[in-house]
């Protein structure tokens, strides 16, 4: 009888034990570093890597290999031979970019992603690519935000929150942007200014353990092959050793060879496949665009608040738009520069003084790959400003945050008709 019971229930018991081990113990190599996996994850641009925590934490905590978070959106996917990940690898920089961005990801998405790696960012450096195109009057698209949001981010936020004004605002924005967000009741407590109870925090800790172990098991299987297929082959195309004049000449040659079917300096494939037949209808189509007034300014302040909490020394990169395309579509360059002034004032008035402003260089040949994204010579300019910041010792920043940048007054402030320094 005992043998029969063992045959019947033995597999069930073994399965339960295995599941419990997965949920509460995790894989045996959970805390080990694996350079090959870290390098793949750093350039993966997989939504899974972007959403989840384990691979980011693994790479950014590796004391033997320096990975630096590069926050942004869709620009990281423009991998020509001069992309920062390719230049860093080709010229053996002492850092490797860990690319954290996806199409449709904006400041609020980056804020909750930062919650997962707050420990790994303490007293480190970071690169933050901030696009004025984020700052539209239309709010953050709920569908895009929800796609990149994960339970891991919610749990990390709940674990990290301390009841500050920024914490409460972030919780309110989360509830508005994702009404059915996981752990809604706990997030509502934060939004209402209530302190999470001991029982709440124990629940968060236990649930986070389970989720982190699942992440450690499964996230490594959705990294992709960008390193093999898109990075290493382009490394071989670059001249050795590093030579700025040779790189610029090669950038011009590649740009010329890949922008032959249009007069805007736009990549041929992009112009054919993304603009194509709609081209005539796009004349003056952006004349009404406005990046100067947006809830995004308050969301961006959340990112700054988080960077200050972790004492992260960040350099902010502000890109241009393709000037020829902007003229055709009617995009107001005066408005664009007003938005840039507003962004820069929000940064520098609070001690975020490392700003690489490329916003006036959209008229330079082969600086842009398409309508709004850097390419060829644009990436070289990016590298010229960012690489020295990352490779050389920098003074520790002194941040002095101003909660008034989380307000409707700042969101609605008009930098076209008003001097930004008058905002109090």
Tab-separated table of C-alpha atoms in Angstrom, residues 82-403:
chain	number	residue	atom	x	y	z
A	82	UNK	CA	28.685	54.731	-34.849
A	83	UNK	CA	26.116	53.722	-32.244
A	84	UNK	CA	27.487	54.213	-28.687
A	85	UNK	CA	27.374	50.489	-27.924
A	86	UNK	CA	29.442	49.740	-31.027
A	87	UNK	CA	31.997	52.510	-30.465
A	88	UNK	CA	32.438	51.456	-26.831
A	89	UNK	CA	33.140	47.886	-27.873
A	90	UNK	CA	35.325	48.745	-30.863
A	91	UNK	CA	37.598	51.073	-28.911
A	92	UNK	CA	37.697	49.094	-25.667
A	93	UNK	CA	36.158	51.779	-23.512
A	94	UNK	CA	36.141	51.092	-19.765
A	95	UNK	CA	32.337	50.981	-19.883
A	96	UNK	CA	29.608	49.262	-21.856
A	97	UNK	CA	26.228	50.936	-22.394
A	98	UNK	CA	23.256	49.044	-21.009
A	99	UNK	CA	20.505	50.254	-23.336
A	100	UNK	CA	17.244	51.008	-21.521
A	101	UNK	CA	14.707	52.321	-23.995
A	102	UNK	CA	11.869	51.287	-26.257
A	103	UNK	CA	9.589	52.959	-28.750
A	104	UNK	CA	6.892	54.784	-26.796
A	105	UNK	CA	8.818	54.758	-23.514
A	106	UNK	CA	8.840	58.151	-21.840
A	107	UNK	CA	9.764	59.672	-18.485
A	108	UNK	CA	7.146	57.857	-16.391
A	109	UNK	CA	8.208	54.477	-17.791
A	110	UNK	CA	11.842	55.253	-17.011
A	111	UNK	CA	10.978	56.319	-13.469
A	112	UNK	CA	9.362	53.009	-12.580
A	113	UNK	CA	12.129	51.101	-14.330
A	114	UNK	CA	14.674	52.931	-12.166
A	115	UNK	CA	12.949	51.568	-9.067
A	116	UNK	CA	14.256	48.097	-9.931
A	117	UNK	CA	17.895	49.195	-10.049
A	118	UNK	CA	18.016	51.865	-7.347
A	119	UNK	CA	20.599	49.882	-5.356
A	120	UNK	CA	22.791	49.350	-8.429
A	121	UNK	CA	22.711	53.064	-9.344
A	122	UNK	CA	23.995	54.434	-6.039
A	123	UNK	CA	26.895	56.823	-6.650
A	124	UNK	CA	27.249	55.618	-10.243
A	125	UNK	CA	27.010	57.396	-13.598
A	126	UNK	CA	24.214	57.296	-16.152
A	127	UNK	CA	23.278	58.692	-19.552
A	128	UNK	CA	19.789	60.066	-20.083
A	129	UNK	CA	18.594	60.795	-23.613
A	130	UNK	CA	15.656	63.182	-23.250
A	131	UNK	CA	13.558	63.800	-26.366
A	132	UNK	CA	11.475	66.984	-26.600
A	133	UNK	CA	8.991	64.882	-28.610
A	134	UNK	CA	7.942	63.281	-25.296
A	135	UNK	CA	6.566	66.610	-24.105
A	136	UNK	CA	3.247	66.750	-25.957
A	137	UNK	CA	-0.048	68.116	-24.664
A	138	UNK	CA	-1.530	64.648	-25.011
A	139	UNK	CA	-0.812	62.584	-21.926
A	140	UNK	CA	1.442	59.515	-21.818
A	141	UNK	CA	-0.236	56.783	-23.869
A	142	UNK	CA	-1.716	54.292	-21.434
A	143	UNK	CA	-1.262	51.312	-23.758
A	144	UNK	CA	2.459	51.942	-24.262
A	145	UNK	CA	3.040	52.542	-20.562
A	146	UNK	CA	1.159	49.404	-19.544
A	147	UNK	CA	3.052	47.290	-22.074
A	148	UNK	CA	6.404	48.234	-20.508
A	149	UNK	CA	5.204	48.155	-16.902
A	150	UNK	CA	5.699	45.026	-14.799
A	151	UNK	CA	4.756	43.683	-11.391
A	152	UNK	CA	8.443	43.863	-10.557
A	153	UNK	CA	8.402	47.629	-11.036
A	154	UNK	CA	5.298	48.017	-8.879
A	155	UNK	CA	6.818	45.951	-6.072
A	156	UNK	CA	10.135	47.824	-6.260
A	157	UNK	CA	8.280	51.137	-6.067
A	158	UNK	CA	6.308	49.986	-3.030
A	159	UNK	CA	9.464	48.756	-1.347
A	160	UNK	CA	11.358	52.017	-2.061
A	161	UNK	CA	8.681	54.590	-1.307
A	162	UNK	CA	9.131	56.827	1.728
A	163	UNK	CA	6.021	58.966	1.533
A	164	UNK	CA	7.594	61.967	-0.161
A	165	UNK	CA	5.690	64.381	-2.354
A	166	UNK	CA	7.266	62.765	-5.422
A	167	UNK	CA	6.244	59.283	-4.196
A	168	UNK	CA	2.631	60.374	-3.804
A	169	UNK	CA	2.585	62.075	-7.197
A	170	UNK	CA	4.129	59.024	-8.869
A	171	UNK	CA	1.475	56.782	-7.318
A	172	UNK	CA	-1.294	59.083	-8.554
A	173	UNK	CA	0.176	59.158	-12.061
A	174	UNK	CA	0.471	55.379	-12.033
A	175	UNK	CA	-3.163	54.946	-11.042
A	176	UNK	CA	-4.267	57.387	-13.728
A	177	UNK	CA	-2.150	55.850	-16.482
A	178	UNK	CA	-2.782	52.230	-15.469
A	179	UNK	CA	-6.153	52.082	-13.635
A	180	UNK	CA	-5.995	48.293	-13.185
A	181	UNK	CA	-2.370	48.263	-12.072
A	182	UNK	CA	-1.241	45.244	-9.992
A	183	UNK	CA	-1.268	45.900	-6.226
A	184	UNK	CA	-3.625	48.785	-6.772
A	185	UNK	CA	-4.762	48.947	-3.133
A	186	UNK	CA	-1.217	49.392	-1.866
A	187	UNK	CA	-0.413	51.983	-4.519
A	188	UNK	CA	-3.585	53.851	-3.568
A	189	UNK	CA	-2.292	53.999	-0.003
A	190	UNK	CA	0.873	55.689	-1.237
A	191	UNK	CA	-1.154	58.112	-3.351
A	192	UNK	CA	-3.246	58.990	-0.291
A	193	UNK	CA	-0.164	59.637	1.818
A	194	UNK	CA	-0.736	56.607	4.035
A	195	UNK	CA	2.196	54.679	5.437
A	196	UNK	CA	2.354	51.038	4.413
A	197	UNK	CA	1.862	48.744	7.404
A	198	UNK	CA	4.352	46.130	8.559
A	199	UNK	CA	2.040	43.475	7.134
A	200	UNK	CA	1.907	45.338	3.810
A	201	UNK	CA	5.695	45.472	3.621
A	202	UNK	CA	6.042	41.789	4.510
A	203	UNK	CA	3.608	40.954	1.725
A	204	UNK	CA	5.573	43.106	-0.713
A	205	UNK	CA	8.846	41.447	0.309
A	206	UNK	CA	7.461	37.906	-0.023
A	207	UNK	CA	5.791	38.619	-3.357
A	208	UNK	CA	8.916	40.320	-4.655
A	209	UNK	CA	10.996	37.258	-3.741
A	210	UNK	CA	8.674	35.010	-5.721
A	211	UNK	CA	8.624	37.340	-8.712
A	212	UNK	CA	12.402	37.875	-8.688
A	213	UNK	CA	13.020	34.135	-8.704
A	214	UNK	CA	10.678	33.643	-11.650
A	215	UNK	CA	12.487	36.475	-13.407
A	216	UNK	CA	15.893	34.907	-12.708
A	217	UNK	CA	14.735	31.629	-14.252
A	218	UNK	CA	13.013	32.871	-17.374
A	219	UNK	CA	14.284	36.320	-18.433
A	220	UNK	CA	17.557	34.937	-19.778
A	221	UNK	CA	15.652	33.094	-22.518
A	222	UNK	CA	14.391	36.244	-24.243
A	223	UNK	CA	17.566	38.242	-24.787
A	224	UNK	CA	17.804	38.039	-28.562
A	225	UNK	CA	20.894	38.147	-30.791
A	226	UNK	CA	21.632	41.851	-31.221
A	227	UNK	CA	25.187	41.417	-29.960
A	228	UNK	CA	25.965	38.761	-32.557
A	229	UNK	CA	23.907	40.134	-35.436
A	230	UNK	CA	23.966	43.918	-35.071
A	231	UNK	CA	26.928	44.926	-32.901
A	232	UNK	CA	29.938	42.695	-33.541
A	233	UNK	CA	29.692	42.842	-37.383
A	234	UNK	CA	29.699	46.652	-37.282
A	235	UNK	CA	32.641	46.749	-34.877
A	236	UNK	CA	34.702	45.183	-37.642
A	237	UNK	CA	33.808	48.033	-40.018
A	238	UNK	CA	35.487	50.741	-37.922
A	239	UNK	CA	39.069	51.989	-38.417
A	240	UNK	CA	41.707	51.079	-35.846
A	241	UNK	CA	42.976	52.772	-33.813
A	242	UNK	CA	40.445	55.489	-32.969
A	243	UNK	CA	40.799	58.421	-35.325
A	244	UNK	CA	38.196	61.194	-35.251
A	245	UNK	CA	38.874	62.413	-38.805
A	246	UNK	CA	38.697	58.917	-40.288
A	247	UNK	CA	35.489	58.174	-38.385
A	248	UNK	CA	33.876	61.383	-39.612
A	249	UNK	CA	34.890	60.653	-43.195
A	250	UNK	CA	33.442	57.150	-42.922
A	251	UNK	CA	30.229	58.560	-41.413
A	252	UNK	CA	29.855	60.950	-44.349
A	253	UNK	CA	30.508	58.166	-46.855
A	254	UNK	CA	27.961	55.854	-45.249
A	255	UNK	CA	25.430	58.646	-44.980
A	256	UNK	CA	25.827	59.537	-48.647
A	257	UNK	CA	25.466	55.918	-49.735
A	258	UNK	CA	22.322	55.294	-47.670
A	259	UNK	CA	20.284	58.472	-48.345
A	260	UNK	CA	19.941	58.567	-52.119
A	261	UNK	CA	16.182	58.394	-52.682
A	262	UNK	CA	15.188	61.651	-50.933
A	263	UNK	CA	16.374	65.222	-50.409
A	264	UNK	CA	16.095	65.193	-46.613
A	265	UNK	CA	19.120	63.089	-45.692
A	266	UNK	CA	16.796	60.359	-44.439
A	267	UNK	CA	17.779	56.712	-44.563
A	268	UNK	CA	16.501	55.219	-47.831
A	269	UNK	CA	14.659	52.317	-46.190
A	270	UNK	CA	13.000	54.615	-43.667
A	271	UNK	CA	11.846	57.011	-46.349
A	272	UNK	CA	10.456	54.209	-48.507
A	273	UNK	CA	8.787	52.161	-45.786
A	274	UNK	CA	7.775	54.727	-43.175
A	275	UNK	CA	7.000	57.807	-45.254
A	276	UNK	CA	6.366	56.456	-48.732
A	277	UNK	CA	2.983	57.291	-50.202
A	278	UNK	CA	2.033	59.590	-47.304
A	279	UNK	CA	4.813	62.011	-48.241
A	280	UNK	CA	2.666	64.654	-50.030
A	281	UNK	CA	0.147	64.736	-47.168
A	282	UNK	CA	2.880	65.449	-44.609
A	283	UNK	CA	3.645	68.946	-45.889
A	284	UNK	CA	2.967	71.306	-42.930
A	285	UNK	CA	1.476	68.382	-40.975
A	286	UNK	CA	3.481	69.307	-37.856
A	287	UNK	CA	2.735	73.012	-37.857
A	288	UNK	CA	0.490	72.618	-34.804
A	289	UNK	CA	2.946	70.539	-32.750
A	290	UNK	CA	3.781	71.976	-29.340
A	291	UNK	CA	6.304	70.541	-26.871
A	292	UNK	CA	6.309	73.475	-24.448
A	293	UNK	CA	3.315	72.557	-22.263
A	294	UNK	CA	2.875	69.009	-21.048
A	295	UNK	CA	2.351	66.780	-17.999
A	296	UNK	CA	5.604	65.171	-19.118
A	297	UNK	CA	7.551	67.931	-17.345
A	298	UNK	CA	6.273	66.700	-13.980
A	299	UNK	CA	6.955	63.093	-14.989
A	300	UNK	CA	10.493	64.104	-15.953
A	301	UNK	CA	10.909	65.612	-12.503
A	302	UNK	CA	10.213	62.160	-11.051
A	303	UNK	CA	13.247	60.867	-12.955
A	304	UNK	CA	15.369	63.677	-11.536
A	305	UNK	CA	14.072	62.967	-8.051
A	306	UNK	CA	15.067	59.307	-8.390
A	307	UNK	CA	18.516	60.148	-9.743
A	308	UNK	CA	19.042	62.478	-6.799
A	309	UNK	CA	17.934	59.785	-4.327
A	310	UNK	CA	20.570	57.399	-5.666
A	311	UNK	CA	23.233	60.138	-5.987
A	312	UNK	CA	23.620	59.221	-9.647
A	313	UNK	CA	25.807	61.513	-11.721
A	314	UNK	CA	23.965	61.726	-15.037
A	315	UNK	CA	24.622	63.423	-18.351
A	316	UNK	CA	21.528	64.484	-20.284
A	317	UNK	CA	21.513	64.510	-24.077
A	318	UNK	CA	19.008	66.661	-25.975
A	319	UNK	CA	18.758	65.801	-29.682
A	320	UNK	CA	17.797	67.948	-32.661
A	321	UNK	CA	15.239	67.227	-35.331
A	322	UNK	CA	16.066	66.860	-39.010
A	323	UNK	CA	15.960	70.521	-40.095
A	324	UNK	CA	15.017	69.846	-43.717
A	325	UNK	CA	12.183	67.580	-42.649
A	326	UNK	CA	11.029	70.069	-40.000
A	327	UNK	CA	10.816	72.785	-42.653
A	328	UNK	CA	8.762	70.513	-44.934
A	329	UNK	CA	6.356	69.452	-42.173
A	330	UNK	CA	6.101	72.935	-40.682
A	331	UNK	CA	7.544	72.071	-37.266
A	332	UNK	CA	8.266	75.358	-35.527
A	333	UNK	CA	11.953	75.424	-34.613
A	334	UNK	CA	11.374	78.403	-32.321
A	335	UNK	CA	8.886	76.311	-30.357
A	336	UNK	CA	11.378	73.432	-30.282
A	337	UNK	CA	14.100	75.640	-28.852
A	338	UNK	CA	11.686	77.030	-26.262
A	339	UNK	CA	10.993	73.464	-25.102
A	340	UNK	CA	14.742	72.849	-24.933
A	341	UNK	CA	15.179	75.971	-22.776
A	342	UNK	CA	12.464	74.738	-20.430
A	343	UNK	CA	14.024	71.278	-20.119
A	344	UNK	CA	17.501	72.714	-19.541
A	345	UNK	CA	16.259	75.133	-16.894
A	346	UNK	CA	14.527	72.292	-15.068
A	347	UNK	CA	17.857	70.456	-15.093
A	348	UNK	CA	20.438	73.116	-14.345
A	349	UNK	CA	18.421	75.018	-11.730
A	350	UNK	CA	18.464	71.843	-9.630
A	351	UNK	CA	22.131	70.975	-10.053
A	352	UNK	CA	21.910	68.624	-13.053
A	353	UNK	CA	24.601	70.513	-14.890
A	354	UNK	CA	25.890	67.886	-17.317
A	355	UNK	CA	23.852	68.620	-20.433
A	356	UNK	CA	24.906	67.800	-23.989
A	357	UNK	CA	22.669	70.034	-26.084
A	358	UNK	CA	22.697	68.915	-29.712
A	359	UNK	CA	19.356	70.543	-30.483
A	360	UNK	CA	20.703	73.102	-32.996
A	361	UNK	CA	22.635	70.641	-35.138
A	362	UNK	CA	19.804	69.125	-37.142
A	363	UNK	CA	20.900	70.971	-40.282
A	364	UNK	CA	24.341	69.292	-40.403
A	365	UNK	CA	24.702	66.710	-43.191
A	366	UNK	CA	24.252	63.115	-42.044
A	367	UNK	CA	23.730	64.129	-38.425
A	368	UNK	CA	20.263	62.570	-38.395
A	369	UNK	CA	19.345	59.115	-39.646
A	370	UNK	CA	15.673	59.881	-40.136
A	371	UNK	CA	13.242	62.603	-39.073
A	372	UNK	CA	14.070	62.724	-35.347
A	373	UNK	CA	16.794	60.144	-34.604
A	374	UNK	CA	20.566	60.562	-34.515
A	375	UNK	CA	22.682	58.688	-37.019
A	376	UNK	CA	26.215	58.564	-38.460
A	377	UNK	CA	27.736	61.963	-37.551
A	378	UNK	CA	25.121	62.562	-34.863
A	379	UNK	CA	26.285	59.491	-32.966
A	380	UNK	CA	29.886	60.699	-33.284
A	381	UNK	CA	28.893	64.033	-31.713
A	382	UNK	CA	27.059	62.119	-28.989
A	383	UNK	CA	30.172	60.042	-28.333
A	384	UNK	CA	32.406	63.117	-28.310
A	385	UNK	CA	30.344	64.555	-25.449
A	386	UNK	CA	29.385	61.422	-23.519
A	387	UNK	CA	32.524	59.258	-23.599
A	388	UNK	CA	34.778	61.751	-21.734
A	389	UNK	CA	32.088	62.207	-19.082
A	390	UNK	CA	31.943	58.449	-18.498
A	391	UNK	CA	35.653	57.698	-18.770
A	392	UNK	CA	37.026	60.530	-16.627
A	393	UNK	CA	36.486	61.321	-12.965
A	394	UNK	CA	33.710	63.880	-12.458
A	395	UNK	CA	32.906	66.096	-9.475
A	396	UNK	CA	30.146	64.689	-7.297
A	397	UNK	CA	26.935	66.542	-8.126
A	398	UNK	CA	25.059	68.636	-5.586
A	399	UNK	CA	21.350	68.426	-6.243
A	400	UNK	CA	18.751	70.755	-4.769
A	401	UNK	CA	15.337	69.552	-5.857
A	402	UNK	CA	12.367	71.854	-6.305
A	403	UNK	CA	8.958	70.189	-5.950
